[in-house]
């Protein structure tokens, strides 16, 4: 199980969210090390928006707590909208091309979950990608393939429809192939302005998704960033949470 | 341009070939550092046969001269048939999945050359791979895709035919797509007993391929392992060199 | 807390001990990932004896379960006496020079434990190393410094005395500096023939040390390699276990 | 031989200096790959000042041209004063702790050159470091040791004196030990406001040091960043170049 968080608000140093909260993503890694929970030691990544056209990306295969660069970058990079992800591989190898978040033009995407029977499905998934997007297929993960399928399905024009179409196509193929394992998909996308957070699982056991609105910013993530959990709302399954400025709206995913 | 060597003979410690000759692969890397020639600093790999069913594989993304493990492994691993490769990327990223040699069951393959317009061709190449081989498509290189196409084309049954069929199909597609850049392919394959070394280029500028028979062993490689070059035969272009025991035979590749 | 194992017996493929037992070192890492226990994701290492003068060494900073090379090496390297170690850093950085086992000439050493207040002690420890051994001080760990102190204190001539002298000197300096944290030291040394396993802690909370004699081989380690734990003897604290051929003898460490 | 550059001027994206000039540091690496010159493939680093108290640091052991993160960071990080360094090891191992620039509080330092007979001198050098600075001795390079000696010798109070005292002490010890190889030291230091660039060699063969004043910024480096070389002044040997705002003054180093 991976973990991730996305921040939207006034421009802040990444460390304020990554290191300082008492249950920050790095604290979650550290306590994972102390064995309370699953360990996320198979790479991590950052994606952040600033005044450039495309977001910045940083991927590393070391455990987040071992990366001497991360601490310095988080202390010096400021952003009004950023993603952070710590990975626990569900099978594909640990290299930077397999680390989240994934970027495409002005879009960022990251994912926690699994595509059941992925080894059996990868050949089919890669064949869903149109030729013009194929140069962006750099790694071998299910997550990257789903992201590029969403791009192919019109993410830029109709994001909610692209999400639905993609998940439906993947789930249909899983059923056609007699794959019993579920499709679980707790993810977030951004175009640099808005965010879409999805919580879905074909077996209704979707990984958790939390959101909290603070005084002047908002965080969505796989877990609360505070041990108290106070003010963190658990989003229902089978939904898309559309975030714009400081407001959000939870709409049904309506896959079937 | 990558560099590689393959050894066949009595079982030896790898260091005897990798480090000791005055123009060994590691010396070639070191002198490359001193700027006489192209630098091979984008990863390297070893593949070696012993009494196990499948060959051993070792891949590293550091320059060969920086890898503290390589020196120790080369001092302790013995083999009667091994491959070594130092990489200079022609575009794909530096990660272990992109390092040669590639293994499939009892086969090893490594390559120096280029598939012209590969970025334009990768989508098509991946689609040539049958579903049952797709789990072995771990990286993103042209080399790995060509190897798996050869496997799909019957490498185990009729190796020479599989090589020809694969190169012909790739070159035809390059022409169909109007790719002007050449297909260059100086490679070696082994099933653990025999070796097949190919030297081919669609523009007749194939990377070099040398062979030398010593008292009781034989080496084939991209360059002589001795500065003197004495006794190293440059293999002609458009050929397959079939090596069995200590003998070899150069046959025409006959692509068209 | 690190974990380690040492094997002595007929020459075997490393995988037979590293991967196959139901609580092997790699299984321990994997279950650690599933959060039962401390995670050892800060690098690992192998040291193995064969017919060469000095043991082979392999160090990697990735978690053991992520290293595609380890599985292949463990399948192809045979040894009658080898060490394996998975690291959980107590502060020093994750790089190969900080990974166990450490080698010096024909000796291997690896360690689980801690030198209390090490940051405060490192300056003093480095100054205990004689000039001729200093080129072997490659990393920054307490473990490497203690090993080189033992070498300086006559490890080759009188191993038990060298161990005692070193631990006593370090503990005295800790007391002189008013360091309250304990000195804990559960370690193993070998000269390629015999092994010395030490279990010691100044606060009598030494990390565990187990030994089991099988039909024709012997394993000593931080934990049993079998979930049943059957036949694994927990060695008492404040002792040195001297292993020769298939026999071992537990003698008091007698520090004070 | 390492290569480095330092920029001072209005805040710019690092890529404008690192990638865009026709002989930028990355271009120098790329042409090195094409074998015109020495290859710098043993790691690299960035240090940059912004509004934080201490400069940012980024170190990587991959060749600069292989690092997918570098391109993104250089596109998104802005700074009015930054250092960049590509390393060609003179012996110490390739790990992040050995990569320049080195940081200490508000100071940055990077170096091109060599301390003759360093293996013979390291024991002595480490002993020159006062206990309170020893936690900052993270790697094993001569460069880091010299930097910390300068700090110990009063860099913050009297930088020119600290530089002289340190170089004199090191050179005297080299002579006392009968080391024939030279001490060569082409380096730059900054406190975040001013820069000090040193060009010195005991054998009068100091690595080159160039400076150029542009319309509103200034660059000092081991080589010109433009192939034309126009307007780049080669600084004389045995000097310290003191840079403040957009002005610089070359003063004699006066070691003896």
PDB file of N, CA and C in Angstrom, chain D residues 5 7 16 33 59 68 84-85 97 103 126 143 155 157 159 164 170 188 192 224 232 246:
ATOM      1  N   UNK D   5      31.346  25.659 -11.632  1.00  0.00           N
ATOM      2  CA  UNK D   5      31.019  27.044 -11.939  1.00  0.00           C
ATOM      3  C   UNK D   5      30.250  27.640 -10.761  1.00  0.00           C
ATOM      4  N   UNK D   7      27.758  31.156  -9.931  1.00  0.00           N
ATOM      5  CA  UNK D   7      27.016  32.278 -10.511  1.00  0.00           C
ATOM      6  C   UNK D   7      26.652  33.284  -9.431  1.00  0.00           C
ATOM      7  N   UNK D  16      19.347  28.117 -16.846  1.00  0.00           N
ATOM      8  CA  UNK D  16      19.870  29.144 -17.754  1.00  0.00           C
ATOM      9  C   UNK D  16      21.396  29.121 -17.805  1.00  0.00           C
ATOM     10  N   UNK D  33      31.726  13.120 -22.840  1.00  0.00           N
ATOM     11  CA  UNK D  33      31.258  11.792 -23.256  1.00  0.00           C
ATOM     12  C   UNK D  33      31.693  11.487 -24.664  1.00  0.00           C
ATOM     13  N   UNK D  59      23.085  16.402  -4.130  1.00  0.00           N
ATOM     14  CA  UNK D  59      24.228  15.573  -4.530  1.00  0.00           C
ATOM     15  C   UNK D  59      23.745  14.287  -5.174  1.00  0.00           C
ATOM     16  N   UNK D  68      17.670  12.124 -14.139  1.00  0.00           N
ATOM     17  CA  UNK D  68      16.388  12.665 -14.566  1.00  0.00           C
ATOM     18  C   UNK D  68      15.903  13.769 -13.628  1.00  0.00           C
ATOM     19  N   UNK D  84      27.787  24.851  -8.936  1.00  0.00           N
ATOM     20  CA  UNK D  84      27.549  23.536  -9.548  1.00  0.00           C
ATOM     21  C   UNK D  84      28.887  22.866  -9.791  1.00  0.00           C
ATOM     22  N   UNK D  85      28.929  21.550  -9.631  1.00  0.00           N
ATOM     23  CA  UNK D  85      30.198  20.810  -9.658  1.00  0.00           C
ATOM     24  C   UNK D  85      29.980  19.445 -10.290  1.00  0.00           C
ATOM     25  N   UNK D  97      28.220  11.466  -0.044  1.00  0.00           N
ATOM     26  CA  UNK D  97      28.987  12.206   0.955  1.00  0.00           C
ATOM     27  C   UNK D  97      30.298  12.733   0.396  1.00  0.00           C
ATOM     28  N   UNK D 103      28.711  21.946   2.400  1.00  0.00           N
ATOM     29  CA  UNK D 103      28.079  23.053   3.107  1.00  0.00           C
ATOM     30  C   UNK D 103      28.404  23.021   4.583  1.00  0.00           C
ATOM     31  N   UNK D 126      42.540  14.250   9.124  1.00  0.00           N
ATOM     32  CA  UNK D 126      41.399  14.049  10.020  1.00  0.00           C
ATOM     33  C   UNK D 126      41.739  14.479  11.436  1.00  0.00           C
ATOM     34  N   UNK D 143      38.920  17.188  -0.126  1.00  0.00           N
ATOM     35  CA  UNK D 143      38.257  18.485  -0.262  1.00  0.00           C
ATOM     36  C   UNK D 143      37.469  18.837   0.988  1.00  0.00           C
ATOM     37  N   UNK D 155      37.512  30.765   9.103  1.00  0.00           N
ATOM     38  CA  UNK D 155      36.952  31.188   7.818  1.00  0.00           C
ATOM     39  C   UNK D 155      35.934  32.315   7.985  1.00  0.00           C
ATOM     40  N   UNK D 157      35.670  34.579  10.260  1.00  0.00           N
ATOM     41  CA  UNK D 157      36.200  35.845  10.740  1.00  0.00           C
ATOM     42  C   UNK D 157      37.158  36.482   9.726  1.00  0.00           C
ATOM     43  N   UNK D 159      38.510  35.247   6.262  1.00  0.00           N
ATOM     44  CA  UNK D 159      38.550  34.189   5.245  1.00  0.00           C
ATOM     45  C   UNK D 159      39.902  34.057   4.548  1.00  0.00           C
ATOM     46  N   UNK D 164      44.910  30.824   3.665  1.00  0.00           N
ATOM     47  CA  UNK D 164      46.380  30.762   3.682  1.00  0.00           C
ATOM     48  C   UNK D 164      46.890  29.788   4.728  1.00  0.00           C
ATOM     49  N   UNK D 170      48.857  22.305   5.240  1.00  0.00           N
ATOM     50  CA  UNK D 170      48.788  21.055   4.465  1.00  0.00           C
ATOM     51  C   UNK D 170      50.071  20.870   3.662  1.00  0.00           C
ATOM     52  N   UNK D 188      36.370  27.526  -4.806  1.00  0.00           N
ATOM     53  CA  UNK D 188      35.591  28.723  -4.525  1.00  0.00           C
ATOM     54  C   UNK D 188      34.806  28.522  -3.237  1.00  0.00           C
ATOM     55  N   UNK D 192      27.413  33.350   1.130  1.00  0.00           N
ATOM     56  CA  UNK D 192      26.050  33.716   0.740  1.00  0.00           C
ATOM     57  C   UNK D 192      25.985  35.128   0.180  1.00  0.00           C
ATOM     58  N   UNK D 224      35.520  28.449 -19.359  1.00  0.00           N
ATOM     59  CA  UNK D 224      34.492  29.366 -19.853  1.00  0.00           C
ATOM     60  C   UNK D 224      33.213  28.576 -20.148  1.00  0.00           C
ATOM     61  N   UNK D 232      36.221  35.969 -21.270  1.00  0.00           N
ATOM     62  CA  UNK D 232      36.564  35.164 -20.099  1.00  0.00           C
ATOM     63  C   UNK D 232      38.022  35.403 -19.755  1.00  0.00           C
ATOM     64  N   UNK D 246      29.039  43.041  -7.987  1.00  0.00           N
ATOM     65  CA  UNK D 246      29.468  42.701  -9.347  1.00  0.00           C
ATOM     66  C   UNK D 246      30.941  43.011  -9.580  1.00  0.00           C
TER      67      UNK D 246
END
